[in-house]
Amino acid sequence: MTSSFQSAKRKGIRTFITATAILMLLQTAVAPLSGVATAASSSTESKVTTASSTKIYHTFQSMLYKKNGLPAADAYLESHIKKVTKHHATLMVLQLENARLKALSAMTDRLLVPNVQDKMIKAYKLNDSFTKLMERTQDSDLRALLKEARDSGYRLVMLEGSLYPIMNYAAFVKYTSVIKEDISSYIHIMTKETKNLPADDGALVIGYQEILLRALSQEKFLELHPKSNRAKQVQDLLNSYTLYTFYGLNNTPLFDYDTNKMVPNAQRGYNGVLQRLASVDSEFLTKLDAFMDVVKESKYEKTAEVEKWLEQHVPVSDYANY
């Protein structure tokens, strides 16, 4: 495995949680509503674009940007989102996501304070949510902090021995029926991504077929919504999944360090998906199929020919989200 690949993938869990959130926020901060704000309302929608819709939108914004305003803004949005236009509904959901991403780093810092972590870990049981953890602690200050984290739109995960908040995209699903199609699809992609994280401690923790199916979902999104406000985020995801597919991660390499052979589960997973989805029109699967032809020719060993193919067709520098 090349040093450039190791460098590209050597990202700690905190980087995944906070830096990725900041990157996503920066991608939307320059033109946070492009592709949505400029969208023309349909004639049907224009009939419901009333002063009351605009008033709700402005009230939501004023609540959202108050200190610790995430829980109240979300509650307000949930109770009013069916009273506004699809245009305003989509803007508010995007703004809520932006605000949660921005606040995630500060919430992470608060939960990683040593005495707070000690109390949390002492009460924690496998797969606990913030709610379950709240039920197990008698510390009123800790309960209040956990409640704030939950109500601010985060979920609890254990990563590398510490408890972290991450974005809870499942909390956005309640809005998907009343917002624009591309953002609804984006939320479903991100819900799957954060409900079952793909990696932990430098290792893949989802199956090889699941990796491919997620990549295909991301590819389809970009095909259908190339100008979406969230196209860049989904492209970054697809870049990561491309590296997962063709290289693996440091602690779960695609080719075993000792034998230099493709790991058996990857062989079965990749061949199974390629066979099952042979009729699907996909640039990603076409590239994988070509790769597997080369790998099979080398008897699943990472030969010079395989490395040359990877350097030519999947160069790490083209897919690493630096």
Short mmCIF file of C-alpha atoms in Angstrom, two decimals:
data_model
loop_
_atom_site.label_atom_id
_atom_site.label_comp_id
_atom_site.label_asym_id
_atom_site.label_seq_id
_atom_site.Cartn_x
_atom_site.Cartn_y
_atom_site.Cartn_z
CA MET A 1 0.00 0.00 0.00
CA THR A 2 1.41 3.36 -0.99
CA SER A 3 2.40 5.97 1.57
CA SER A 4 0.17 8.49 -0.20
CA PHE A 5 -2.83 6.27 0.42
CA GLN A 6 -1.93 5.77 4.07
CA SER A 7 -1.58 9.50 4.47
CA ALA A 8 -4.86 10.18 2.75
CA LYS A 9 -6.82 7.79 4.96
CA ARG A 10 -5.06 8.49 8.27
CA LYS A 11 -7.95 10.44 9.76
CA GLY A 12 -8.96 10.15 13.41
CA ILE A 13 -12.50 9.82 14.62
CA ARG A 14 -12.60 13.40 15.83
CA THR A 15 -11.63 14.57 12.36
CA PHE A 16 -14.49 12.51 10.95
CA ILE A 17 -16.98 14.09 13.33
CA THR A 18 -15.87 17.69 13.55
CA ALA A 19 -13.69 18.52 10.56
CA THR A 20 -16.08 16.79 8.17
CA ALA A 21 -18.91 18.75 9.68
CA ILE A 22 -16.98 21.99 9.27
CA LEU A 23 -16.10 21.10 5.68
CA MET A 24 -19.73 20.41 4.89
CA LEU A 25 -20.69 23.70 6.46
CA LEU A 26 -18.08 25.64 4.53
CA GLN A 27 -19.30 24.09 1.30
CA THR A 28 -22.73 25.57 1.95
CA ALA A 29 -21.71 28.78 3.70
CA VAL A 30 -20.48 30.61 0.60
CA ALA A 31 -23.80 30.10 -1.17
CA PRO A 32 -25.87 28.23 1.40
CA LEU A 33 -29.04 28.23 -0.60
CA SER A 34 -27.79 27.99 -4.17
CA GLY A 35 -29.75 25.57 -6.26
CA VAL A 36 -32.71 25.96 -3.92
CA ALA A 37 -33.14 29.64 -3.23
CA THR A 38 -33.01 30.41 -6.92
CA ALA A 39 -35.48 27.74 -7.87
CA ALA A 40 -38.63 29.11 -9.40
CA SER A 41 -41.87 28.28 -7.63
CA SER A 42 -44.42 26.32 -9.58
CA SER A 43 -47.77 27.87 -10.35
CA THR A 44 -49.35 25.63 -7.73
CA GLU A 45 -46.75 26.55 -5.14
CA SER A 46 -47.13 30.25 -5.88
CA LYS A 47 -50.70 30.05 -4.67
CA VAL A 48 -49.46 29.15 -1.17
CA THR A 49 -46.54 31.60 -1.16
CA THR A 50 -48.25 33.93 1.22
CA ALA A 51 -47.17 36.49 3.78
CA SER A 52 -47.77 33.89 6.47
CA SER A 53 -45.23 31.51 4.88
CA THR A 54 -42.61 34.24 4.83
CA LYS A 55 -43.42 35.20 8.40
CA ILE A 56 -42.95 31.62 9.58
CA TYR A 57 -39.67 31.44 7.68
CA HIS A 58 -38.33 34.60 9.32
CA THR A 59 -39.50 33.52 12.78
CA PHE A 60 -37.69 30.21 12.32
CA GLN A 61 -34.49 32.00 11.37
CA SER A 62 -34.64 34.26 14.41
CA MET A 63 -35.06 31.22 16.68
CA LEU A 64 -32.38 29.18 14.94
CA TYR A 65 -29.62 31.74 15.39
CA LYS A 66 -30.21 32.34 19.07
CA LYS A 67 -27.73 30.83 21.51
CA ASN A 68 -28.67 27.18 22.13
CA GLY A 69 -31.61 27.71 19.80
CA LEU A 70 -31.48 24.37 17.96
CA PRO A 71 -34.10 22.46 20.00
CA ALA A 72 -36.65 25.27 19.94
CA ALA A 73 -36.07 25.96 16.24
CA ASP A 74 -36.57 22.29 15.39
CA ALA A 75 -39.77 22.11 17.44
CA TYR A 76 -41.06 25.23 15.72
CA LEU A 77 -40.17 23.88 12.29
CA GLU A 78 -41.91 20.58 12.96
CA SER A 79 -45.13 22.30 13.99
CA HIS A 80 -45.13 24.83 11.14
CA ILE A 81 -43.50 23.15 8.14
CA LYS A 82 -46.81 22.13 6.57
CA LYS A 83 -47.96 25.74 6.70
CA VAL A 84 -45.25 27.01 4.34
CA THR A 85 -44.32 26.54 0.71
CA LYS A 86 -42.07 23.68 -0.37
CA HIS A 87 -39.49 26.31 -1.22
CA HIS A 88 -39.48 27.74 2.32
CA ALA A 89 -39.67 24.27 3.86
CA THR A 90 -36.55 23.18 1.97
CA LEU A 91 -34.64 26.31 2.91
CA MET A 92 -35.44 25.84 6.59
CA VAL A 93 -34.36 22.21 6.59
CA LEU A 94 -31.06 23.13 4.93
CA GLN A 95 -30.51 25.95 7.42
CA LEU A 96 -31.24 23.60 10.31
CA GLU A 97 -28.65 21.16 8.98
CA ASN A 98 -26.10 23.96 8.61
CA ALA A 99 -26.72 25.14 12.17
CA ARG A 100 -26.38 21.63 13.59
CA LEU A 101 -23.15 21.07 11.69
CA LYS A 102 -21.78 24.36 12.97
CA ALA A 103 -22.67 23.56 16.59
CA LEU A 104 -21.37 19.99 16.51
CA SER A 105 -17.76 20.86 17.30
CA ALA A 106 -18.72 22.76 20.45
CA MET A 107 -21.00 19.93 21.62
CA THR A 108 -18.22 17.42 20.98
CA ASP A 109 -15.85 19.47 23.15
CA ARG A 110 -18.38 19.56 25.98
CA LEU A 111 -18.90 15.81 25.92
CA LEU A 112 -15.19 15.02 25.70
CA VAL A 113 -14.37 16.85 28.95
CA PRO A 114 -12.67 14.08 31.00
CA ASN A 115 -15.00 14.08 34.01
CA VAL A 116 -18.04 14.17 31.69
CA GLN A 117 -16.69 11.23 29.67
CA ASP A 118 -15.97 9.29 32.86
CA LYS A 119 -19.56 9.69 34.05
CA MET A 120 -20.96 8.80 30.64
CA ILE A 121 -18.81 5.71 30.16
CA LYS A 122 -19.60 4.50 33.70
CA ALA A 123 -23.32 4.53 32.88
CA TYR A 124 -23.05 3.48 29.24
CA LYS A 125 -24.22 0.15 27.83
CA LEU A 126 -23.76 -1.11 24.29
CA ASN A 127 -25.70 0.86 21.67
CA ASP A 128 -27.12 3.29 24.22
CA SER A 129 -28.83 6.41 22.92
CA PHE A 130 -28.68 9.76 24.66
CA THR A 131 -32.13 8.97 26.08
CA LYS A 132 -31.04 5.61 27.51
CA LEU A 133 -27.94 7.16 29.01
CA MET A 134 -30.04 9.90 30.61
CA GLU A 135 -32.13 7.22 32.32
CA ARG A 136 -29.04 5.62 33.85
CA THR A 137 -27.44 8.65 35.44
CA GLN A 138 -28.45 10.43 38.62
CA ASP A 139 -26.29 13.45 37.78
CA SER A 140 -28.73 16.26 36.94
CA ASP A 141 -26.09 18.34 35.14
CA LEU A 142 -25.11 15.40 32.97
CA ARG A 143 -28.73 14.60 32.20
CA ALA A 144 -29.30 18.17 31.11
CA LEU A 145 -26.27 18.07 28.82
CA LEU A 146 -27.32 14.75 27.28
CA LYS A 147 -30.84 16.07 26.72
CA GLU A 148 -29.47 19.18 25.04
CA ALA A 149 -27.30 17.05 22.76
CA ARG A 150 -30.23 14.82 21.80
CA ASP A 151 -32.65 17.69 21.25
CA SER A 152 -30.04 19.59 19.23
CA GLY A 153 -30.14 16.85 16.60
CA TYR A 154 -27.25 14.56 17.53
CA ARG A 155 -26.95 10.87 18.28
CA LEU A 156 -24.54 9.04 20.55
CA VAL A 157 -21.84 6.70 19.30
CA MET A 158 -18.92 4.87 20.90
CA LEU A 159 -15.80 5.27 18.77
CA GLU A 160 -12.28 4.28 19.73
CA GLY A 161 -13.27 3.98 23.38
CA SER A 162 -14.90 7.41 23.73
CA LEU A 163 -18.49 8.60 23.44
CA TYR A 164 -19.18 11.16 20.75
CA PRO A 165 -22.15 13.08 19.36
CA ILE A 166 -22.64 12.80 15.61
CA MET A 167 -25.28 14.21 13.28
CA ASN A 168 -28.58 12.39 13.65
CA TYR A 169 -29.92 12.59 10.12
CA ALA A 170 -32.81 10.32 11.08
CA ALA A 171 -34.19 13.38 12.88
CA PHE A 172 -34.61 15.06 9.47
CA VAL A 173 -36.62 12.21 7.95
CA LYS A 174 -39.87 13.64 9.34
CA TYR A 175 -39.42 16.54 6.92
CA THR A 176 -38.66 14.61 3.73
CA SER A 177 -42.24 14.42 2.46
CA VAL A 178 -42.64 18.20 2.30
CA ILE A 179 -39.29 19.34 0.86
CA LYS A 180 -37.70 19.22 -2.58
CA GLU A 181 -36.87 15.80 -3.97
CA ASP A 182 -33.09 16.20 -4.12
CA ILE A 183 -32.79 17.28 -0.48
CA SER A 184 -35.14 14.50 0.57
CA SER A 185 -32.91 11.97 -1.20
CA TYR A 186 -29.82 13.54 0.35
CA ILE A 187 -31.30 13.16 3.84
CA HIS A 188 -32.00 9.47 3.23
CA ILE A 189 -28.41 8.94 2.04
CA MET A 190 -27.02 10.69 5.11
CA THR A 191 -29.39 8.85 7.44
CA LYS A 192 -28.01 5.52 6.26
CA GLU A 193 -24.46 6.89 6.50
CA THR A 194 -24.78 8.04 10.12
CA LYS A 195 -27.07 5.29 11.39
CA ASN A 196 -24.42 2.69 10.54
CA LEU A 197 -21.02 4.36 10.22
CA PRO A 198 -18.83 2.77 7.55
CA ALA A 199 -15.59 2.86 9.53
CA ASP A 200 -14.19 2.83 13.06
CA ASP A 201 -10.59 2.91 14.24
CA GLY A 202 -9.16 2.78 10.72
CA ALA A 203 -11.26 -0.24 9.75
CA LEU A 204 -14.32 -0.80 7.63
CA VAL A 205 -17.25 -2.00 9.75
CA ILE A 206 -19.86 -2.54 7.04
CA GLY A 207 -19.88 -5.32 4.47
CA TYR A 208 -18.41 -5.09 1.00
CA GLN A 209 -21.78 -5.39 -0.69
CA GLU A 210 -23.14 -2.60 1.50
CA ILE A 211 -20.19 -0.42 0.45
CA LEU A 212 -21.11 -0.93 -3.19
CA LEU A 213 -24.83 -0.35 -2.65
CA ARG A 214 -24.17 2.92 -0.84
CA ALA A 215 -21.80 4.03 -3.60
CA LEU A 216 -24.46 3.25 -6.20
CA SER A 217 -27.02 5.27 -4.27
CA GLN A 218 -24.62 8.21 -4.17
CA GLU A 219 -23.83 7.86 -7.87
CA LYS A 220 -27.54 7.81 -8.71
CA PHE A 221 -28.13 10.95 -6.68
CA LEU A 222 -25.44 12.80 -8.63
CA GLU A 223 -26.87 11.54 -11.91
CA LEU A 224 -30.38 12.76 -11.04
CA HIS A 225 -29.42 15.94 -9.19
CA PRO A 226 -26.09 17.23 -10.55
CA LYS A 227 -26.91 20.82 -9.58
CA SER A 228 -28.31 20.05 -6.14
CA ASN A 229 -27.30 22.23 -3.22
CA ARG A 230 -25.89 19.06 -1.64
CA ALA A 231 -24.18 17.58 -4.71
CA LYS A 232 -20.71 18.43 -3.34
CA GLN A 233 -21.38 16.58 -0.08
CA VAL A 234 -22.60 13.51 -1.92
CA GLN A 235 -19.63 13.65 -4.31
CA ASP A 236 -17.30 13.68 -1.32
CA LEU A 237 -19.08 10.63 0.05
CA LEU A 238 -18.73 8.84 -3.28
CA ASN A 239 -15.03 9.70 -3.34
CA SER A 240 -14.63 8.07 0.09
CA TYR A 241 -16.56 4.98 -0.96
CA THR A 242 -14.47 4.70 -4.10
CA LEU A 243 -11.37 4.47 -1.91
CA TYR A 244 -13.09 2.01 0.42
CA THR A 245 -13.95 -0.14 -2.60
CA PHE A 246 -10.62 -0.18 -4.39
CA TYR A 247 -8.22 0.12 -1.45
CA GLY A 248 -9.99 -0.57 1.84
CA LEU A 249 -8.64 1.14 4.96
CA ASN A 250 -5.40 0.79 6.87
CA ASN A 251 -6.77 -1.82 9.29
CA THR A 252 -8.95 -3.54 6.68
CA PRO A 253 -6.97 -3.35 3.43
CA LEU A 254 -8.55 -4.79 0.29
CA PHE A 255 -5.45 -6.91 -0.20
CA ASP A 256 -4.20 -8.72 2.89
CA TYR A 257 -0.85 -7.40 4.11
CA ASP A 258 0.57 -10.89 4.70
CA THR A 259 -0.69 -12.83 1.69
CA ASN A 260 -1.10 -9.91 -0.73
CA LYS A 261 -4.39 -11.53 -1.79
CA MET A 262 -7.77 -9.82 -2.04
CA VAL A 263 -9.70 -10.66 1.12
CA PRO A 264 -12.23 -13.44 0.48
CA ASN A 265 -15.26 -11.44 1.65
CA ALA A 266 -14.45 -8.73 -0.87
CA GLN A 267 -14.08 -11.30 -3.63
CA ARG A 268 -17.50 -12.78 -2.85
CA GLY A 269 -19.15 -9.42 -2.26
CA TYR A 270 -17.87 -7.72 -5.38
CA ASN A 271 -18.52 -10.67 -7.68
CA GLY A 272 -21.98 -11.14 -6.22
CA VAL A 273 -23.03 -7.53 -6.78
CA LEU A 274 -21.54 -7.43 -10.27
CA GLN A 275 -23.44 -10.57 -11.21
CA ARG A 276 -26.71 -9.47 -9.61
CA LEU A 277 -26.61 -5.95 -11.07
CA ALA A 278 -25.10 -6.79 -14.45
CA SER A 279 -27.90 -4.95 -16.28
CA VAL A 280 -27.54 -1.74 -14.25
CA ASP A 281 -26.07 1.22 -16.13
CA SER A 282 -23.38 2.50 -13.74
CA GLU A 283 -19.99 4.04 -14.34
CA PHE A 284 -18.95 2.92 -10.86
CA LEU A 285 -19.85 -0.73 -11.52
CA THR A 286 -18.22 -0.60 -14.96
CA LYS A 287 -14.98 0.50 -13.34
CA LEU A 288 -15.26 -2.18 -10.65
CA ASP A 289 -15.94 -4.84 -13.29
CA ALA A 290 -12.81 -3.83 -15.20
CA PHE A 291 -10.82 -3.90 -11.96
CA MET A 292 -12.07 -7.38 -11.09
CA ASP A 293 -11.07 -8.64 -14.54
CA VAL A 294 -7.50 -7.54 -13.85
CA VAL A 295 -7.58 -8.97 -10.33
CA LYS A 296 -8.93 -12.32 -11.50
CA GLU A 297 -6.22 -12.46 -14.14
CA SER A 298 -3.69 -12.08 -11.33
CA LYS A 299 -5.46 -14.81 -9.32
CA TYR A 300 -6.67 -12.21 -6.79
CA GLU A 301 -3.12 -11.20 -5.91
CA LYS A 302 -2.01 -7.57 -5.79
CA THR A 303 0.52 -7.79 -8.58
CA ALA A 304 2.35 -4.99 -10.37
CA GLU A 305 -0.38 -5.11 -13.03
CA VAL A 306 -3.08 -4.55 -10.41
CA GLU A 307 -1.16 -1.68 -8.82
CA LYS A 308 -0.61 -0.11 -12.24
CA TRP A 309 -4.34 -0.34 -13.00
CA LEU A 310 -5.20 1.33 -9.71
CA GLU A 311 -2.70 4.13 -10.27
CA GLN A 312 -4.13 4.77 -13.73
CA HIS A 313 -7.86 4.42 -13.02
CA VAL A 314 -8.30 5.15 -9.29
CA PRO A 315 -5.43 7.43 -8.24
CA VAL A 316 -5.79 8.23 -4.55
CA SER A 317 -5.12 11.92 -5.11
CA ASP A 318 -8.24 12.17 -7.26
CA TYR A 319 -10.52 10.83 -4.57
CA ALA A 320 -9.01 11.86 -1.25
CA ASN A 321 -11.13 14.61 0.36
CA TYR A 322 -8.23 16.63 1.74
#
